[in-house]
Short mmCIF file of C-alpha atoms and ligand atoms in Angstrom, two decimals:
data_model
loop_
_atom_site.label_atom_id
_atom_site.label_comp_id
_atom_site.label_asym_id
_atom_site.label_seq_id
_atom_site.Cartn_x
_atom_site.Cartn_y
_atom_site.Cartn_z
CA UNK A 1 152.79 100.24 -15.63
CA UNK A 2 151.04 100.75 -19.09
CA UNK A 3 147.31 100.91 -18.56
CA UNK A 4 147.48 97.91 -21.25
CA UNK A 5 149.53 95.57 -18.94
CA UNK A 6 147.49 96.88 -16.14
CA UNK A 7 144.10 95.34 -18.10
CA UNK A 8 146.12 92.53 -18.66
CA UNK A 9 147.04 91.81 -15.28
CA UNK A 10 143.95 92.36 -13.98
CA UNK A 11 142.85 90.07 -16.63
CA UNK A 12 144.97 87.02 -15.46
CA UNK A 13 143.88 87.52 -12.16
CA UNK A 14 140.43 87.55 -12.95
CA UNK A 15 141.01 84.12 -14.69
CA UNK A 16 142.44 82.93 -12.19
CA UNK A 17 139.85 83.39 -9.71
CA UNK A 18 137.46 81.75 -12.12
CA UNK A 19 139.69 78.66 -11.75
CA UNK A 20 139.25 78.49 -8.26
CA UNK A 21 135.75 78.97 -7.93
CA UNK A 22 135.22 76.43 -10.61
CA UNK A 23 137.98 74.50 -8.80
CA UNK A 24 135.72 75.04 -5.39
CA UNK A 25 132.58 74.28 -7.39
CA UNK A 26 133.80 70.50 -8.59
CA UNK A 27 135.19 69.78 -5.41
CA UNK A 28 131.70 70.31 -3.75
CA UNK A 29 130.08 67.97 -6.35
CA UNK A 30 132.77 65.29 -5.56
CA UNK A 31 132.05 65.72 -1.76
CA UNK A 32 128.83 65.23 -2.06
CA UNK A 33 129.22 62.04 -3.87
CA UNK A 34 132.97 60.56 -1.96
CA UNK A 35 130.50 59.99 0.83
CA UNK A 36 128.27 57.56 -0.74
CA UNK A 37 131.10 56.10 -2.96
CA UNK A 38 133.10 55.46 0.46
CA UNK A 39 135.88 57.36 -0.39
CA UNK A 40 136.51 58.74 3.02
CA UNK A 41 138.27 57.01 5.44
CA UNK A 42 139.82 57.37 9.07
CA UNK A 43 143.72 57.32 10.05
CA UNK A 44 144.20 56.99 13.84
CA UNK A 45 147.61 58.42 15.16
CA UNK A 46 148.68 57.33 18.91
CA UNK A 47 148.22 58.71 22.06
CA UNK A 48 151.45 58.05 24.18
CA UNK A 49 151.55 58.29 28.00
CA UNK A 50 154.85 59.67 28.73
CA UNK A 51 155.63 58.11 32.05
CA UNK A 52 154.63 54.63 31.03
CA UNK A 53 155.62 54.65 27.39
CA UNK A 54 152.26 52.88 26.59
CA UNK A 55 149.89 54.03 23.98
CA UNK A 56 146.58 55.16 26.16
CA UNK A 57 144.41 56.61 22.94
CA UNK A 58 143.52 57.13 19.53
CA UNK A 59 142.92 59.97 17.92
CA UNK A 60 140.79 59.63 14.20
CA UNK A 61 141.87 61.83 11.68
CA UNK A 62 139.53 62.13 8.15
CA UNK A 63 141.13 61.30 4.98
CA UNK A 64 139.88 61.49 1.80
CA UNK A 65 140.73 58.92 -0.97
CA UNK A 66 140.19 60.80 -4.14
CA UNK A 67 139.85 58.57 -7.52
CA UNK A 68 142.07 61.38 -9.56
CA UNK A 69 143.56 63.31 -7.42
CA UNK A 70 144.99 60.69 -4.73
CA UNK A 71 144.71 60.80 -0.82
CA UNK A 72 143.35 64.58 0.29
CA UNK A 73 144.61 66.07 3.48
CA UNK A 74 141.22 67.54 5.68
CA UNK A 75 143.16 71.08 5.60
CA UNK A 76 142.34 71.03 1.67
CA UNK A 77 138.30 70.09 2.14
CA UNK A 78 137.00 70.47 5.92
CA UNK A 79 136.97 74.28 5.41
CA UNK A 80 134.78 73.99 2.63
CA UNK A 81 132.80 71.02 4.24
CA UNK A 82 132.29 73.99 7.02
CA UNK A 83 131.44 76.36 4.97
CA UNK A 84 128.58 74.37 2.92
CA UNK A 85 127.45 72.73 6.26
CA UNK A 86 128.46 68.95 4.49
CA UNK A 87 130.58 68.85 7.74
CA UNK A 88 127.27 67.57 9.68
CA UNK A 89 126.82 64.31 8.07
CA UNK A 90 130.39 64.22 7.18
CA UNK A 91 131.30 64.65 11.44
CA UNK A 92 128.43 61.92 12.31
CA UNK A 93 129.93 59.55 9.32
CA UNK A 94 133.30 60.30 11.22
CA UNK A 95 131.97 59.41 14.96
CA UNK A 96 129.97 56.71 13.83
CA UNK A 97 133.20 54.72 11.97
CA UNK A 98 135.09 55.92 14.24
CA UNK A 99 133.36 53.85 17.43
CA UNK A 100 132.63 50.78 15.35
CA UNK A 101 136.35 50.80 14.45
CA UNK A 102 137.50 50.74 17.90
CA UNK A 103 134.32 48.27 18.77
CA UNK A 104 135.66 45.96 16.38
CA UNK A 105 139.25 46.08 18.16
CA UNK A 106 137.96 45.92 21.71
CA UNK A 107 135.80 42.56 20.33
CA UNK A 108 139.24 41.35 18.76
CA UNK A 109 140.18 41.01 22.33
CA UNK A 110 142.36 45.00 22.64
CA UNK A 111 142.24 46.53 25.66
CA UNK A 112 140.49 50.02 25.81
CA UNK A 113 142.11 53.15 24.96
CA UNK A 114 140.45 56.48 24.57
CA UNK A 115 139.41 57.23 21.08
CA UNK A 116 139.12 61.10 20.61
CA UNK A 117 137.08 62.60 17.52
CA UNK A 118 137.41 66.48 15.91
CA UNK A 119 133.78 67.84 16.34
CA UNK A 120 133.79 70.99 14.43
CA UNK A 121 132.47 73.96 15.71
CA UNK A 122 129.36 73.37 13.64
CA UNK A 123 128.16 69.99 14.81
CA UNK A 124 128.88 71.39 18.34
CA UNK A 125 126.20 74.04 17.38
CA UNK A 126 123.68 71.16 16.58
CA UNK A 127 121.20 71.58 19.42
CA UNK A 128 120.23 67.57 19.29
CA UNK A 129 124.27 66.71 19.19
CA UNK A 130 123.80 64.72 22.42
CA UNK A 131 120.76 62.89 20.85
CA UNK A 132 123.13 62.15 17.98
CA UNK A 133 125.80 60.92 19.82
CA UNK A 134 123.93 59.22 22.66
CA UNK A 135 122.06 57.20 19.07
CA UNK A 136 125.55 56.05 17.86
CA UNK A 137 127.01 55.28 21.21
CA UNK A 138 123.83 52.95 21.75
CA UNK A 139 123.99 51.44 17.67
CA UNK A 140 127.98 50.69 18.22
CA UNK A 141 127.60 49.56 22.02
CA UNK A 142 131.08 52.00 22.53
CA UNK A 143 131.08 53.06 26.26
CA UNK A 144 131.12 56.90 26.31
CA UNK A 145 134.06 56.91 29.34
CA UNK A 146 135.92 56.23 26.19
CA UNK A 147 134.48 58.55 23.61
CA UNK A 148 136.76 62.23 23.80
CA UNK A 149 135.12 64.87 21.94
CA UNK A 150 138.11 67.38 20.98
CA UNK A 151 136.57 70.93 20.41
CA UNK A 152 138.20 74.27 19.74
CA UNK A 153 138.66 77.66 21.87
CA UNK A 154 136.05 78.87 19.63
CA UNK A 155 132.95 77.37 20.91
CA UNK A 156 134.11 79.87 24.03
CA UNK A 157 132.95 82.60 21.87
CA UNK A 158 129.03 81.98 23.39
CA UNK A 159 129.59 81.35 26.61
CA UNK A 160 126.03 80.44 27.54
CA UNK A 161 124.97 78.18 24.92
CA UNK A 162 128.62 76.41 25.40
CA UNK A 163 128.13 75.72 29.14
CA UNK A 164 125.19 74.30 28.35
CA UNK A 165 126.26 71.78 25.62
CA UNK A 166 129.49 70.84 27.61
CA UNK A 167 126.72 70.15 30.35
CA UNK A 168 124.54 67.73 28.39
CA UNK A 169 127.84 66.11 27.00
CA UNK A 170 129.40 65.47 30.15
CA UNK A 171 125.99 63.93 31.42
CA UNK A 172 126.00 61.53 28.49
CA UNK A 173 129.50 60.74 29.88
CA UNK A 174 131.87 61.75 27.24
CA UNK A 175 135.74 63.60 27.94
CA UNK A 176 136.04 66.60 26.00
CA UNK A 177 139.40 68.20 25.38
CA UNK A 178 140.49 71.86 24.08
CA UNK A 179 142.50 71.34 20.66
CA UNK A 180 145.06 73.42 19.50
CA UNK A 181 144.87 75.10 22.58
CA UNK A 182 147.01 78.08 22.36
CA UNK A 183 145.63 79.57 19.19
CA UNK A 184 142.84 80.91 19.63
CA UNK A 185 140.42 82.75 21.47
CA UNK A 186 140.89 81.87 24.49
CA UNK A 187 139.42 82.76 27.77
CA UNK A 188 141.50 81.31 31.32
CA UNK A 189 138.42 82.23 33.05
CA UNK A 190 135.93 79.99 31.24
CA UNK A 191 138.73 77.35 30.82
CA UNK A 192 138.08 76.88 34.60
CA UNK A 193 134.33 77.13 34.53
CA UNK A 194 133.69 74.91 31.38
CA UNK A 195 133.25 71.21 32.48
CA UNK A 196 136.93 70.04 30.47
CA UNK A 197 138.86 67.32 31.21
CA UNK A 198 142.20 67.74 28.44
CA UNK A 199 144.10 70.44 26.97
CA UNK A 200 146.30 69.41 23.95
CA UNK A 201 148.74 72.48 23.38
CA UNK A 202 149.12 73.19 20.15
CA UNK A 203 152.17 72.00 17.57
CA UNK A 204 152.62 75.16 16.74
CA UNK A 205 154.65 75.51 20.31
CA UNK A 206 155.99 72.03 20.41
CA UNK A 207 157.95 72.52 17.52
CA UNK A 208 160.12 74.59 18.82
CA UNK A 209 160.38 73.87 22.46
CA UNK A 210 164.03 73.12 22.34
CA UNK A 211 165.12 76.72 20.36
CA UNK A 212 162.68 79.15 21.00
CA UNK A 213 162.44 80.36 24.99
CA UNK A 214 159.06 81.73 24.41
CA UNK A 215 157.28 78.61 23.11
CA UNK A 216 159.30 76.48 25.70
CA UNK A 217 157.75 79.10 28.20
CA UNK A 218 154.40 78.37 26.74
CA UNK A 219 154.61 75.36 26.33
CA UNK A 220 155.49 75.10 30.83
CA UNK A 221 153.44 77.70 31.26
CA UNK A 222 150.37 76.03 29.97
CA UNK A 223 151.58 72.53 31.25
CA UNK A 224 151.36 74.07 34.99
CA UNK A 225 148.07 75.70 34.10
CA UNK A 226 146.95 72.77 33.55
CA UNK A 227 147.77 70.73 36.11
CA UNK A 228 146.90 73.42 38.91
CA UNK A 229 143.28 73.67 37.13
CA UNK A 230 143.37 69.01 37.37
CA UNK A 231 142.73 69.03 33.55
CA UNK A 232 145.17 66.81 31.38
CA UNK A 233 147.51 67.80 29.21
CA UNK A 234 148.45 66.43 25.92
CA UNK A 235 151.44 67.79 23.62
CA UNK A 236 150.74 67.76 19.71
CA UNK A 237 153.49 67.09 17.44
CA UNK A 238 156.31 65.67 19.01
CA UNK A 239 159.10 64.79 16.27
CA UNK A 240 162.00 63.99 18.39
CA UNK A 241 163.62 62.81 21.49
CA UNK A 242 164.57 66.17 22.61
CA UNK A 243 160.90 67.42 22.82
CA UNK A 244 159.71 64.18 24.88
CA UNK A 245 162.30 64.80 27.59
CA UNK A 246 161.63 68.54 28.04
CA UNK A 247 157.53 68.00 28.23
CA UNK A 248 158.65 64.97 30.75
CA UNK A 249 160.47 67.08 32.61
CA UNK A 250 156.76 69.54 32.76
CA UNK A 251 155.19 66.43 34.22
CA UNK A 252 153.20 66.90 31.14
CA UNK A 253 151.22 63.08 30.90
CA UNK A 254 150.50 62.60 27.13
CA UNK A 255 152.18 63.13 23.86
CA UNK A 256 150.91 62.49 20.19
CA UNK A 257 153.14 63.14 17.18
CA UNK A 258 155.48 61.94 14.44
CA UNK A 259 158.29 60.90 16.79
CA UNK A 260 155.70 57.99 18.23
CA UNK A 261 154.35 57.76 14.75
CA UNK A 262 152.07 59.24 11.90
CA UNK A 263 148.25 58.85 11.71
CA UNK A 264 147.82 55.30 10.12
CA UNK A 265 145.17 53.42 8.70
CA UNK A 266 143.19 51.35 10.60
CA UNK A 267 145.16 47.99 9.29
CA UNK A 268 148.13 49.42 10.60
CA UNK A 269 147.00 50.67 13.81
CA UNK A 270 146.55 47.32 14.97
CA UNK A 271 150.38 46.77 14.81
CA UNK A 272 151.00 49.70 17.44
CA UNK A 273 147.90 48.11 19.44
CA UNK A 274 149.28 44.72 19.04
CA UNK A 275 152.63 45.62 20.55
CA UNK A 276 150.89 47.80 23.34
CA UNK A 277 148.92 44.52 24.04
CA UNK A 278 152.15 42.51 24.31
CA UNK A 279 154.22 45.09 26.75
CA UNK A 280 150.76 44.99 29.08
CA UNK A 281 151.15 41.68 29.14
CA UNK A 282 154.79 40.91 29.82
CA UNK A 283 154.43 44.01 32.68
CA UNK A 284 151.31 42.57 34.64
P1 LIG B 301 144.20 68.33 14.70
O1 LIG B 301 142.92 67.85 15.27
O2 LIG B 301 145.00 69.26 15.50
O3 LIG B 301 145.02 67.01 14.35
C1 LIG B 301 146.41 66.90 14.43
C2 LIG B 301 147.06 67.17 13.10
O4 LIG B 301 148.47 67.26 13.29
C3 LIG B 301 146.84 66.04 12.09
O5 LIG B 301 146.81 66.63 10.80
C4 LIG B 301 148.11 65.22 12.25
O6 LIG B 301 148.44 64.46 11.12
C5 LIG B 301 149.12 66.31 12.47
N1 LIG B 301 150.29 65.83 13.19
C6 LIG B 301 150.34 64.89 14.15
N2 LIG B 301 151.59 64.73 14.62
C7 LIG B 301 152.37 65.60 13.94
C8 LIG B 301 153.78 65.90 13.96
O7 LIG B 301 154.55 65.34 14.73
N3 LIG B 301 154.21 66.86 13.11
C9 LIG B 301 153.37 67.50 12.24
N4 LIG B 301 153.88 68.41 11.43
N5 LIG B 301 152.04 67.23 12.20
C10 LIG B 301 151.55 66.30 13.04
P2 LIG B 301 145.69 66.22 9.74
O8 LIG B 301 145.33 64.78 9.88
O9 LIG B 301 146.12 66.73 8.41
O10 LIG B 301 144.43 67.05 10.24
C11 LIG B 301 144.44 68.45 10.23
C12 LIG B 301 143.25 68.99 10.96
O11 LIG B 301 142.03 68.69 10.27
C13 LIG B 301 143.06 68.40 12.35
O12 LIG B 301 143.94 69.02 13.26
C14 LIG B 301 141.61 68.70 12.60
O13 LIG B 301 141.43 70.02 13.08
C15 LIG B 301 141.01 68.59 11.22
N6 LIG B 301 140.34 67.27 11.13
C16 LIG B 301 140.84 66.05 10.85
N7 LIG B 301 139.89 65.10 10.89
C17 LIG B 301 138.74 65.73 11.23
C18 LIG B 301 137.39 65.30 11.44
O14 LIG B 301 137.04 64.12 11.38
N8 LIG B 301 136.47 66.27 11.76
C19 LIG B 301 136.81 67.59 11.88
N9 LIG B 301 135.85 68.48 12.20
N10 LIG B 301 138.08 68.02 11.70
C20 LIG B 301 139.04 67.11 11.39
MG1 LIG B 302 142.53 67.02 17.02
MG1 LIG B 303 141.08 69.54 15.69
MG1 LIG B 304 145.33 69.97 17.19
#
């Protein structure tokens, strides 16, 4: 290197960065302002009990409809909605459509099915989150049996002040399951203590079930777990045949994934519910 191209290529990077944090800077303003313009919106993607073959739940997934830049996955703005805090009234926005939606189906005549919400770790932090939930439960008339709250390992990382919220939330009468379980900090002794009813393993292990021994072993391994602590299990990205035999074959009870079919918008989702209503029907 010439001490030239060096100051050069220190000088593109530095430009670079400037584009990102200008990037990062617009995308904040248009945050801010996609929530009063109603550009977000929720897709719902089935939850499949394996035995029966019947769809038993929902799960809402935030999308964001972006005038320029087209539909934005949550990977590209929920960090940064986490960061800045938006993420509180952005999660309550989320719960709140979220029950109304399935309010709206259940007055349409559709039977219930669980609808689970992502509650990042920051609303869970929110020392009048029950309050909040326990208001929008009460405005939507949604039945908190069928609310599931899906949390992360790393609310585990204060033990005392998450035994205590998963206390109050299981008063107000919510499920609460442990997403992406598998990745992260994880404690088996707290899983048992902690007042949980689900564990969805992680994708990252369901992908491979069928090639790789080790995620197939963690994948059973975790399955078993489960069922010798009574908490259900639920397998996250299931693309194929294949993988739904093998996780029947672990007794595991619920499945969500591509193979059943992609997180749709609510139009669509009535079409899966519609044909779940039909098979319910024609069984009983
Ligand atoms: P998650 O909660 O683990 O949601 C499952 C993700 O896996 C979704 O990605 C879904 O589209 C994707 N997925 C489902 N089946 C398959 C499959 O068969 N194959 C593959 N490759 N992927 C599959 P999505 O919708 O992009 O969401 C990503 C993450 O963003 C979510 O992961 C969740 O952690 C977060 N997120 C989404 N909506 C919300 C929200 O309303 N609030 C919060 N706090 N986080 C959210
Ligand atoms: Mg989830
Ligand atoms: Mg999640
Ligand atoms: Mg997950």
């Amino acid at each position: 290197y010439s001490a030239k191209e060096t100051r050069n290529g220190w000088k593109r990077y530095e430009t670079r960065m400037n584009l990102k944090a200008k990037e990062k800077l617009l995308l904040e303003n248009d945050l801010r302002m996609a929530l009063e313009l109603g550009q977000f919106y929720l897709a719902y993607q089935p939850l499949v009990d394996l035995q029966s073959d019947t769809l038993v739940g929902a799960e809402a997934l935030l999308r964001w409809k972006h005038p320029q830049k087209g539909v934005i996955p949550p990977s590209e703005f929920i960090p940064l909605c986490e960061e800045n805090g938006f993420i509180l009234p952005l999660g309550e926005w989320v719960l709140r459509n979220a029950c109304e939606q399935m309010m709206r189906w259940r007055g349409a005549g559709f039977p219930p099915i669980i609808l689970s919400v992502n509650l990042s770790i920051r609303q869970f932090r929110q020392h009048d989150l029950c309050a909040r939930i326990a208001n929008i439960l009460a405005d939507t008339g949604m039945q908190p049996q069928w609310l599931e709250l899906e949390i992360t390992e790393s609310i585990m990382a204060d033990v005392a002040y998450a035994t205590a919220m998963l206390e109050q939330l299981k008063k107000l009468g919510v499920r609460i399951s442990i997403d992406d379980f598998g990745t992260g900090y994880s404690s088996l002794y707290y899983l048992k203590r902690f007042p949980i009813d689900k564990l969805k393993i992680d994708r990252a292990f369901v992908n491979d079930v069928l090639t790789d021994r080790n995620d197939a072993a963690i994948v059973s391994g975790i399955s078993a777990m489960a069922h010798n602590l009574e908490l259900k299990v639920t397998a996250e990205g299931v693309e194929n045949e294949g993988q739904v035999a093998f996780l029947k074959g672990l007794k595991c009870q619920e499945a969500q994934g591509y193979f059943f079919s992609r997180p749709v918008p609510p139009e669509e989702f009535v079409a899966l519910y519609e044909t779940h209503r039909n098979k319910k029907e024609s069984a009983g």
